[in-house]
mmCIF file of C-alpha atoms in Angstrom:
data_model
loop_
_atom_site.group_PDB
_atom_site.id
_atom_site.type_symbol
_atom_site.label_atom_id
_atom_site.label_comp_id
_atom_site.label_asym_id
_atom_site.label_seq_id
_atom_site.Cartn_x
_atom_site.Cartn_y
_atom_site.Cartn_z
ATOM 1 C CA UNK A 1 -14.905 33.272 56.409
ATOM 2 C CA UNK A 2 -18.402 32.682 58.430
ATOM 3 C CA UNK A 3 -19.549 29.372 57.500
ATOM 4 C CA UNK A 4 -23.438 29.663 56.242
ATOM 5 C CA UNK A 5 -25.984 28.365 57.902
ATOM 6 C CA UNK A 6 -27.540 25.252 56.568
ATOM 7 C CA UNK A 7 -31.105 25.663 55.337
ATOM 8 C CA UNK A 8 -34.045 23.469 54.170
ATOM 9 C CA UNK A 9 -34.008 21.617 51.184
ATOM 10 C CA UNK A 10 -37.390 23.065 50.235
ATOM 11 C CA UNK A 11 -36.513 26.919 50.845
ATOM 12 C CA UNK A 12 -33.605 26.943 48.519
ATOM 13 C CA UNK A 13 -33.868 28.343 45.635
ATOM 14 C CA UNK A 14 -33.853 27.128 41.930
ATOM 15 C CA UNK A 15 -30.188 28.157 41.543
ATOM 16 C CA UNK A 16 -29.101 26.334 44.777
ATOM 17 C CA UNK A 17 -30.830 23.017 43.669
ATOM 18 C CA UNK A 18 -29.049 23.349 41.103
ATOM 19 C CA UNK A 19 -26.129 23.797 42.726
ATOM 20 C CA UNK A 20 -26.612 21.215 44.901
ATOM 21 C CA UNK A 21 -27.307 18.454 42.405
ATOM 22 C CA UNK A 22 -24.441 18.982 41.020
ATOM 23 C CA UNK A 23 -21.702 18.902 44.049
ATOM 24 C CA UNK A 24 -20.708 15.075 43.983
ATOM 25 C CA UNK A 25 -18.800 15.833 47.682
ATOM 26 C CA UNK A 26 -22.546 14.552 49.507
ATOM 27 C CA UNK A 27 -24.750 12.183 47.006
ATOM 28 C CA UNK A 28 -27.680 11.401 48.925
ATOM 29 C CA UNK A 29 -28.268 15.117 49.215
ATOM 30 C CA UNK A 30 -26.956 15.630 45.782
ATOM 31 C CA UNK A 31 -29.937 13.348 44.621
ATOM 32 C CA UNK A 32 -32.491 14.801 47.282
ATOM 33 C CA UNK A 33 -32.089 18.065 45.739
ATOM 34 C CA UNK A 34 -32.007 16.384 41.657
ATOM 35 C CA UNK A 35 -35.378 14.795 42.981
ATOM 36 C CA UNK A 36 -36.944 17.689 44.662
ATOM 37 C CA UNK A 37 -35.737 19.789 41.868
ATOM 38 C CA UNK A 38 -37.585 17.828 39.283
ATOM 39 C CA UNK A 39 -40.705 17.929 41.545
ATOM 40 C CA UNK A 40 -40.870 14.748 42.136
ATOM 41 C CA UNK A 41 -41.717 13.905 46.274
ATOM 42 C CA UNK A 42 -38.932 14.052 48.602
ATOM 43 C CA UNK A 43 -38.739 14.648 52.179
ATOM 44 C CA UNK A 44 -37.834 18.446 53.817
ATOM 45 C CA UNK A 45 -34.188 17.871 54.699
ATOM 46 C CA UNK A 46 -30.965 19.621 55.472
ATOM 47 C CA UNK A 47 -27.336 18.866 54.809
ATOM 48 C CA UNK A 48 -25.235 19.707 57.806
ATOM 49 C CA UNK A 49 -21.123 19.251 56.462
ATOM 50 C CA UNK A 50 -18.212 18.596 58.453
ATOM 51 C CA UNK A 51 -17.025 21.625 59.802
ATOM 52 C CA UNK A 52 -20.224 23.103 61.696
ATOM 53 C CA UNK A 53 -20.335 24.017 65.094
ATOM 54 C CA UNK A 54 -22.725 22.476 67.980
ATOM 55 C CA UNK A 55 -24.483 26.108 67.663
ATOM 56 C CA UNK A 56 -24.995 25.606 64.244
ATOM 57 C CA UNK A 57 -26.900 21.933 64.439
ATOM 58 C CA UNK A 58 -28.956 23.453 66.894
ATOM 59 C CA UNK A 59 -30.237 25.986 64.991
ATOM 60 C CA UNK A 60 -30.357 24.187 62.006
ATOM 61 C CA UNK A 61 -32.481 21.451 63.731
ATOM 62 C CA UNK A 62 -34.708 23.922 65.211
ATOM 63 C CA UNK A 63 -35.205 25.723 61.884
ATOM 64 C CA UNK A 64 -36.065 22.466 60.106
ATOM 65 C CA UNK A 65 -38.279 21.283 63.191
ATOM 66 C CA UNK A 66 -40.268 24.424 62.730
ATOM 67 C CA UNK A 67 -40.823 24.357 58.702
ATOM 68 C CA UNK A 68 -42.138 20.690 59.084
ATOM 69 C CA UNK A 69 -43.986 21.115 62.363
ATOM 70 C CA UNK A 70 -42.629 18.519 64.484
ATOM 71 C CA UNK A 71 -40.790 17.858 67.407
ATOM 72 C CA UNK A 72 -38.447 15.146 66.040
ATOM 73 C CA UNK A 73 -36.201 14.649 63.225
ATOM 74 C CA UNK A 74 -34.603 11.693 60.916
ATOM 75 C CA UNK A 75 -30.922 11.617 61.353
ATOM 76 C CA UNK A 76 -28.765 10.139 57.868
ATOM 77 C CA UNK A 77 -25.365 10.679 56.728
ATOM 78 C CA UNK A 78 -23.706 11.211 53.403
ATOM 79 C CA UNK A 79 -20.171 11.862 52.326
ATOM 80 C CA UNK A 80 -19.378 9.634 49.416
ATOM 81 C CA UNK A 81 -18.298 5.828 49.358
ATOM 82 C CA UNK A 82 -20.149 3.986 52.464
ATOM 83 C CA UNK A 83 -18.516 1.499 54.095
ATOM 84 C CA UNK A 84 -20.177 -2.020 56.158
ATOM 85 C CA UNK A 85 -18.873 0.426 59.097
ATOM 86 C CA UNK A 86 -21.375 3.759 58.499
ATOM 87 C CA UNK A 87 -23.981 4.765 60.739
ATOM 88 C CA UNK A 88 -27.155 3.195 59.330
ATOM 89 C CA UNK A 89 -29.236 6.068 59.130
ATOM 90 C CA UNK A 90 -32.709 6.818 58.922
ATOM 91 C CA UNK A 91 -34.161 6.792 62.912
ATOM 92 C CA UNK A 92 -36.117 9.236 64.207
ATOM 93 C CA UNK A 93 -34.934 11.287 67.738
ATOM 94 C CA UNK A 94 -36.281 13.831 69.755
ATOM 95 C CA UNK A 95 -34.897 17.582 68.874
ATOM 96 C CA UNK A 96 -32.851 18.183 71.690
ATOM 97 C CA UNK A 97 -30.987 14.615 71.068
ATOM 98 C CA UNK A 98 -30.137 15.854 67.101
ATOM 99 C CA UNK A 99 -27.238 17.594 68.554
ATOM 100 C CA UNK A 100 -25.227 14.886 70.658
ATOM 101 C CA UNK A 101 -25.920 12.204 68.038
ATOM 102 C CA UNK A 102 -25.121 14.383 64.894
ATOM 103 C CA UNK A 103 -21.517 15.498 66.564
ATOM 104 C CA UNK A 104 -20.032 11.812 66.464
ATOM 105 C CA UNK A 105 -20.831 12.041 62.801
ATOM 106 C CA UNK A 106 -19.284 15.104 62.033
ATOM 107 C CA UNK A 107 -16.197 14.166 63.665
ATOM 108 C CA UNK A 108 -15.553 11.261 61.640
ATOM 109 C CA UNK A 109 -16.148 13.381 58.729
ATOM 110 C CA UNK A 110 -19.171 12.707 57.330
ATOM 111 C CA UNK A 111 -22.048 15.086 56.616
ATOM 112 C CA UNK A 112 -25.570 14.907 58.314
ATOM 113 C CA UNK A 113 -28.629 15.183 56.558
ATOM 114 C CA UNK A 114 -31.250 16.185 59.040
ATOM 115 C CA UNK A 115 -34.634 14.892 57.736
ATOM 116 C CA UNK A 116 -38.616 15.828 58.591
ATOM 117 C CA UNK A 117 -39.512 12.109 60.628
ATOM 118 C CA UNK A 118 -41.198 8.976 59.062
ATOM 119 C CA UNK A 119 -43.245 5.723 60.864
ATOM 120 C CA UNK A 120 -40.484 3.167 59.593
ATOM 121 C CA UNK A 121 -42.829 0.877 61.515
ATOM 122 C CA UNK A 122 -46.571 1.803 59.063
ATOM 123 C CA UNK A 123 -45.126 1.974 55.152
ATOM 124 C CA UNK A 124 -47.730 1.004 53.366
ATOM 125 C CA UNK A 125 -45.808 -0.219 50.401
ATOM 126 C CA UNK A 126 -41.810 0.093 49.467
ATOM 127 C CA UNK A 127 -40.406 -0.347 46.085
ATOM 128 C CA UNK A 128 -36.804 -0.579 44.851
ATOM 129 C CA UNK A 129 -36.749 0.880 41.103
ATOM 130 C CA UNK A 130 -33.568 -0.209 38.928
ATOM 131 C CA UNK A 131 -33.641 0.887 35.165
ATOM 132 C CA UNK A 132 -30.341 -1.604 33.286
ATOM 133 C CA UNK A 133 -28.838 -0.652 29.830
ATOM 134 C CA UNK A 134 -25.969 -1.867 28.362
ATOM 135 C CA UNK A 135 -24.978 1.760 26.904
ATOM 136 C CA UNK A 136 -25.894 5.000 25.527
ATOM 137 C CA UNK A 137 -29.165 4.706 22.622
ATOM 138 C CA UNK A 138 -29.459 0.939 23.342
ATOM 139 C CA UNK A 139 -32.522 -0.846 25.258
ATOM 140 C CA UNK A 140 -32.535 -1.325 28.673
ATOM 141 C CA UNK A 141 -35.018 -2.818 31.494
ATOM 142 C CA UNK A 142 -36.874 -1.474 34.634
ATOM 143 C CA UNK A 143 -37.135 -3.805 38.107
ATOM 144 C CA UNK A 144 -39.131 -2.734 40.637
ATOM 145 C CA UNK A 145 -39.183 -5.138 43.348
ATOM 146 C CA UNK A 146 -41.748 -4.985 46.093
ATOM 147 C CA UNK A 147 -42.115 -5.294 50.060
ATOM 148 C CA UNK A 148 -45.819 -4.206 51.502
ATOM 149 C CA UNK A 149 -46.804 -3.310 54.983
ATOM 150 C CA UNK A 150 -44.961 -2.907 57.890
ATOM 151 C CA UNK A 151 -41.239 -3.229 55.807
ATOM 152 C CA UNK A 152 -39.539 -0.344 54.967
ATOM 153 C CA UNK A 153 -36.354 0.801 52.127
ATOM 154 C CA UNK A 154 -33.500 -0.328 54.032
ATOM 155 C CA UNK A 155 -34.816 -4.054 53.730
ATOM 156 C CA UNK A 156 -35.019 -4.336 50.249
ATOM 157 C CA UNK A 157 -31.202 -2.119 50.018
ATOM 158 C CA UNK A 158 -29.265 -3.897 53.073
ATOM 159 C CA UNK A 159 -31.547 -6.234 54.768
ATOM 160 C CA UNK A 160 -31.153 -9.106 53.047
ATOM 161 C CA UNK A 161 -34.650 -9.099 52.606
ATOM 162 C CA UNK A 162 -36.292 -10.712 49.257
ATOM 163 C CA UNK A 163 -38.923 -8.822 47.287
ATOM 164 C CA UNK A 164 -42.690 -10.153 48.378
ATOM 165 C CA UNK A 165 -43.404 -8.941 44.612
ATOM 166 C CA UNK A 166 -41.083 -8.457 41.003
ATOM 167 C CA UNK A 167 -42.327 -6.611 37.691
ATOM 168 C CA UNK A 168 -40.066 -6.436 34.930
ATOM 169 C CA UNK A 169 -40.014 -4.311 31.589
ATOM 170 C CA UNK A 170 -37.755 -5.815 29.034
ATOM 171 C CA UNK A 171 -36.992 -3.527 25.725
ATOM 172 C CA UNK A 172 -37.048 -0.195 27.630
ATOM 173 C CA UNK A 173 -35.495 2.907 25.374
ATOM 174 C CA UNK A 174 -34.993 5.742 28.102
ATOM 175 C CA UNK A 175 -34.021 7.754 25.217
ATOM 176 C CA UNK A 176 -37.604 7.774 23.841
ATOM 177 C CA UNK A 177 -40.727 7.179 25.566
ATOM 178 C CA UNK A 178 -43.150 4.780 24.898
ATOM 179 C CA UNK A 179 -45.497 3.590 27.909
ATOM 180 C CA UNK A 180 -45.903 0.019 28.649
ATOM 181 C CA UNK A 181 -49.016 -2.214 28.107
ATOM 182 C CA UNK A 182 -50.139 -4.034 30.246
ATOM 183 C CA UNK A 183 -49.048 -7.383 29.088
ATOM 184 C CA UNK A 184 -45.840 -6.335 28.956
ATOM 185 C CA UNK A 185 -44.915 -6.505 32.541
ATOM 186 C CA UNK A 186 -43.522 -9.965 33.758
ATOM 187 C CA UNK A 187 -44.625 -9.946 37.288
ATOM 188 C CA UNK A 188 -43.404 -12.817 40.022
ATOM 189 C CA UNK A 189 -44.220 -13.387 43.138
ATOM 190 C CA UNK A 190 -42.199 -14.929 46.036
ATOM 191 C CA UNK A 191 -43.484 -18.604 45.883
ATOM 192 C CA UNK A 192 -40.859 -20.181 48.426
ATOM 193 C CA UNK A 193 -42.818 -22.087 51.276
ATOM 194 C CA UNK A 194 -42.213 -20.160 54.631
ATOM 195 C CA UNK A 195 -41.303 -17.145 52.369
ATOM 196 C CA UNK A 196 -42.948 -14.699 54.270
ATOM 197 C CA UNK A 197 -42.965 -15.627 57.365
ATOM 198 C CA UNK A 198 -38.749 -16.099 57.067
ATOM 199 C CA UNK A 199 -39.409 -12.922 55.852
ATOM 200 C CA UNK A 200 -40.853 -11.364 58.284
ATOM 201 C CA UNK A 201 -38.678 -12.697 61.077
ATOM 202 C CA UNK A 202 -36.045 -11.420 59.561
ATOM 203 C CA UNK A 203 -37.278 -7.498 59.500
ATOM 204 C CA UNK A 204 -38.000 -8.148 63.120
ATOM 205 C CA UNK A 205 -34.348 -9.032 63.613
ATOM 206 C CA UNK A 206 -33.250 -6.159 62.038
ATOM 207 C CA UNK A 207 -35.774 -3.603 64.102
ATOM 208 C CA UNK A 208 -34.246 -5.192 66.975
ATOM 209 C CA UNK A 209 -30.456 -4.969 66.586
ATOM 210 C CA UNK A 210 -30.554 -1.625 64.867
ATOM 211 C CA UNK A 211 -33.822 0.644 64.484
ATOM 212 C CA UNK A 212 -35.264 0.135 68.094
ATOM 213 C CA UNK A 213 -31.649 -0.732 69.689
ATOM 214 C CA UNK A 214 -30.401 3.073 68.403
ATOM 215 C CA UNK A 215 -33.552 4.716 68.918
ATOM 216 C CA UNK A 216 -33.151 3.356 72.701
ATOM 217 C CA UNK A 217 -36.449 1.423 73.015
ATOM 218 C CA UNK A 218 -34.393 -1.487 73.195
ATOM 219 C CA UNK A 219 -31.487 -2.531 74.941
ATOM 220 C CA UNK A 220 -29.068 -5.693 75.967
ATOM 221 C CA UNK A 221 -29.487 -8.955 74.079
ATOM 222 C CA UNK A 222 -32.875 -8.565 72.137
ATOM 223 C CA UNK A 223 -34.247 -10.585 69.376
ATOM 224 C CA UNK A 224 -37.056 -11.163 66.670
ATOM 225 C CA UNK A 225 -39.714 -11.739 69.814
ATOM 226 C CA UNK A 226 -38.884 -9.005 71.129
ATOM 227 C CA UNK A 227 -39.117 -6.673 68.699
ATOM 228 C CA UNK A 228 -42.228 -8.360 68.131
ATOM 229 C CA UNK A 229 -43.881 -7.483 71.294
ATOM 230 C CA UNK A 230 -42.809 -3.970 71.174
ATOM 231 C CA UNK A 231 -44.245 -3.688 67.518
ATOM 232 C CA UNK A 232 -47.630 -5.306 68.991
ATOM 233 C CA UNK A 233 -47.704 -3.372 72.569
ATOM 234 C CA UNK A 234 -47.924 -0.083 70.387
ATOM 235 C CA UNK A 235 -50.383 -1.182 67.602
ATOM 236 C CA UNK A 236 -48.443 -1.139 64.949
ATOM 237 C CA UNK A 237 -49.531 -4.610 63.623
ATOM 238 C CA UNK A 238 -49.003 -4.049 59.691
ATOM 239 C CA UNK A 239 -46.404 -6.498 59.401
ATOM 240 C CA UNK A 240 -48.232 -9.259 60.807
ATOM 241 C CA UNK A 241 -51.282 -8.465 58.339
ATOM 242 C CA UNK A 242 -52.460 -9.513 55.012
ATOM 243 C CA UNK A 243 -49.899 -8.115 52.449
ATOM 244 C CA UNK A 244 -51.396 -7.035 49.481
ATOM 245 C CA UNK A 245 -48.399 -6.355 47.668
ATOM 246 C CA UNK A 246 -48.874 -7.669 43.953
ATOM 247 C CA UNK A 247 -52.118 -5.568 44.196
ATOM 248 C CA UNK A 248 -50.341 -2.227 45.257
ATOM 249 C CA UNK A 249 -47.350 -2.356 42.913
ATOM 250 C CA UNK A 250 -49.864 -3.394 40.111
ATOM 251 C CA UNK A 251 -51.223 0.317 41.286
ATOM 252 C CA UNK A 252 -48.580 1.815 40.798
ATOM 253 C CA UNK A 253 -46.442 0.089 38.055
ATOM 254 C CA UNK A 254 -46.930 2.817 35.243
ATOM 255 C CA UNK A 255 -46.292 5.622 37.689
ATOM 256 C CA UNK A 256 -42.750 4.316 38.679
ATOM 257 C CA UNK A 257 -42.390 3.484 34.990
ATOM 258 C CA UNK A 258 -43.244 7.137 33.932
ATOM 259 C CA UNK A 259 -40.855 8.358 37.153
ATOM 260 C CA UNK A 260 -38.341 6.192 36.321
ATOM 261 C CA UNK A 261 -37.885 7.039 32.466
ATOM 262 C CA UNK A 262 -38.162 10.738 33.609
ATOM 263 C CA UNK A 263 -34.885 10.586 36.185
ATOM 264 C CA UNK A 264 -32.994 8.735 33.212
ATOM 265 C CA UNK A 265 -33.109 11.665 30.643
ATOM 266 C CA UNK A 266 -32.266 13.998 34.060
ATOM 267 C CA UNK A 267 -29.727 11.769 34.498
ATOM 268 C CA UNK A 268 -26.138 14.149 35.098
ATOM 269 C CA UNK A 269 -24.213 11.251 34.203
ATOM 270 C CA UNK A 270 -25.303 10.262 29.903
ATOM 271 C CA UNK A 271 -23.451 7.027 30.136
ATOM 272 C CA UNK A 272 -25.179 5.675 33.106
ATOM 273 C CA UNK A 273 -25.404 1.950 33.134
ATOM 274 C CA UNK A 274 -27.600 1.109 36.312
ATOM 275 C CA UNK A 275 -29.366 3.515 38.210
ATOM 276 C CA UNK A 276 -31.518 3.121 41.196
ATOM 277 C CA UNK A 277 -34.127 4.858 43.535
ATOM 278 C CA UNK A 278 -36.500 4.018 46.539
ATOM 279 C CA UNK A 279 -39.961 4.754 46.413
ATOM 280 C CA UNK A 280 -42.298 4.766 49.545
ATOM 281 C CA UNK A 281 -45.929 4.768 50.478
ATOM 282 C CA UNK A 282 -46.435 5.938 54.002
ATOM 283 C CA UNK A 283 -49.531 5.647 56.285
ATOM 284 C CA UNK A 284 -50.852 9.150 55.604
ATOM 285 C CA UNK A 285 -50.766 8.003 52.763
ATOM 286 C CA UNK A 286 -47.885 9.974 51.263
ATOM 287 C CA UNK A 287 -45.308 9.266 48.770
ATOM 288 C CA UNK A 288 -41.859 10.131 48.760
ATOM 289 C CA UNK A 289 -38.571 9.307 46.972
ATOM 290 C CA UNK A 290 -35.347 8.571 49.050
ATOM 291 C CA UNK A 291 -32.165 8.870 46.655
ATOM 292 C CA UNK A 292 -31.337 8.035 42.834
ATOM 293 C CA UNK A 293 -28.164 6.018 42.860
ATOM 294 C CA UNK A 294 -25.382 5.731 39.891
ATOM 295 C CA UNK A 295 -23.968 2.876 40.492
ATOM 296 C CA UNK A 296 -20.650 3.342 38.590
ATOM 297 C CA UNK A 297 -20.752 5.961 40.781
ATOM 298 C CA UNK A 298 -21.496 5.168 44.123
ATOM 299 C CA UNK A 299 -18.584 2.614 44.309
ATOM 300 C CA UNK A 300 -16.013 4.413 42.027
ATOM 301 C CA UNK A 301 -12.999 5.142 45.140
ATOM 302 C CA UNK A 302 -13.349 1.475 45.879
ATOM 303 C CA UNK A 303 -13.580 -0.690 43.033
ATOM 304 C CA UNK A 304 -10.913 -0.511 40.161
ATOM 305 C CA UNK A 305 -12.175 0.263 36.810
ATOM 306 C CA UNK A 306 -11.108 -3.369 35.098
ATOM 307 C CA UNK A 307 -13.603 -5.231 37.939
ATOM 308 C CA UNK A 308 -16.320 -2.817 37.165
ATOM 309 C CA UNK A 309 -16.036 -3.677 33.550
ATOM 310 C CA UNK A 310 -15.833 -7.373 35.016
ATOM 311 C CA UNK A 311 -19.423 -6.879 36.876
ATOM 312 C CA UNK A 312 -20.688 -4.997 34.032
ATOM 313 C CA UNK A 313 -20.454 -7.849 31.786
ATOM 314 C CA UNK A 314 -21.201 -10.526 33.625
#
């Protein structure tokens, strides 16, 4: 049997989204296409599985270069439980390079998501949205936590990275909706001296050893200065200016609220306990979503049920 061609996320079809959202095998692209079904923003992507020829990335990259009109695509991966091992996703290559970079990930049997590029280096603001509840018809809360210019998703998810900016919703019932007032929201701000600019030496540790090292615009021993300098030589100062943060997520608080409550009642999963998603605001400015996380879920091959129960409760 032929295997089929792998197509753009936003060419398929009501009945394939749904599909799609429902096929636990890849969850990143199982929440891409939840997202994108609900209408909510979410980059043009396409899920490349295990099992496709060299012929078939090719086209597939060409295909999706042409819908988004670019010459360069985002390279992730998906294919269940992650591991400290994975390839950390989420740099941006040249066309011709998809191929020889998405075969090493097909071979250790993961899937590729091919993804229409982003400036990792110009966000304008990035927000990681948690919605809590201890159970089924019971109250809840919403997080969102906060970097501004110049960061980007991954340091708020795996970089170690604290939130410039909190706001938190106590008493939230997912099950019925009832918008927030304004005094409502208990926002904090980062108030530890040499906060941000630990902060931001960090993020320029972490362009250095991974985004710019694997894009190739570094290489050898390389630290915060010099991903510094690189960040500076091309103009892409963001992260060394004013960050406005508070002011932005203040913005946008009862939009992520209204978001948030509406992926909880789409929610496949009715006993859900902690969900997450990633919210961005590029330079354009554009918005997207990344994924929408379960996390009972997203951990379930690896941790046995009694220490989930453990976490749950503590």
């Amino acid at each position: 049997m032929a295997i089929t061609l792998p197509r753009p996320l936003h060419a398929l079809s009501a009945a394939e989204l749904d599909a799609a959202a429902k096929d636990r095998r890849w969850p990143k692209w199982q929440t891409m296409a939840l997202l994108h079904s609900l209408k909510l923003p979410v980059l043009n992507a396409c899920l490349i599985p295990p099992g496709h020829s060299a012929a078939a990335v090719r086209t597939a990259a060409h295909v999706l270069a042409a819908a988004t009109g670019t010459q360069t695509l985002m390279i992730r991966s998906d294919g269940g439980v992650e591991t400290k091992q994975y390839y950390r996703g989420g740099n941006t290559f040249a066309v011709e390079e998809i191929g020889p970079r998405a075969a090493a990930l097909l071979a250790d049997g993961r899937a590729v998501i091919l993804a229409e590029p982003t400036n990792r280096f110009t966000n304008r603001l990035t927000v990681l949205v948690r919605m809590d509840r201890p159970g089924p018809g019971r109250p809840g809360s919403l997080t969102l936590e906060a970097l501004g210019p110049g960061y980007d998703v991954a340091d708020l998810t795996r970089g170690q990275i604290p939130p410039q900016v909190t706001a938190h919703l106590d008493d939230v019932d997912f099950a019925h909706y009832q918008p927030p007032r304004w005094h409502e929201w208990k926002i904090t701000g980062d108030q530890c001296p040499g906060g941000e600019d630990a902060r931001r030496k960090r993020r320029l540790q972490r362009l250095a050893a991974q985004t710019l090292t694997d894009g190739g615009h570094l290489d050898g021993e390389v630290g915060a200065e010099h991903a510094e300098t690189w960040l500076r030589q091309r103009g892409y100062l963001h992260l060394f200016a004013p960050q406005p943060t508070r002011e932005a997520l203040g913005k946008r608080a009862r939009r992520l609220f209204d978001d948030a409550f509406f992926l909880a009642m789409s929610q496949p999963n009715r006993n859900w306990h902690c969900l997450a998603t990633a919210f961005s605001v590029f330079a354009e400015p554009r918005t997207i979503y990344w994924d929408l996380v379960d996390g009972e879920r997203k951990y379930a091959a690896t941790a046995p049920a009694a220490a989930r129960h453990q976490e749950r409760a503590a």
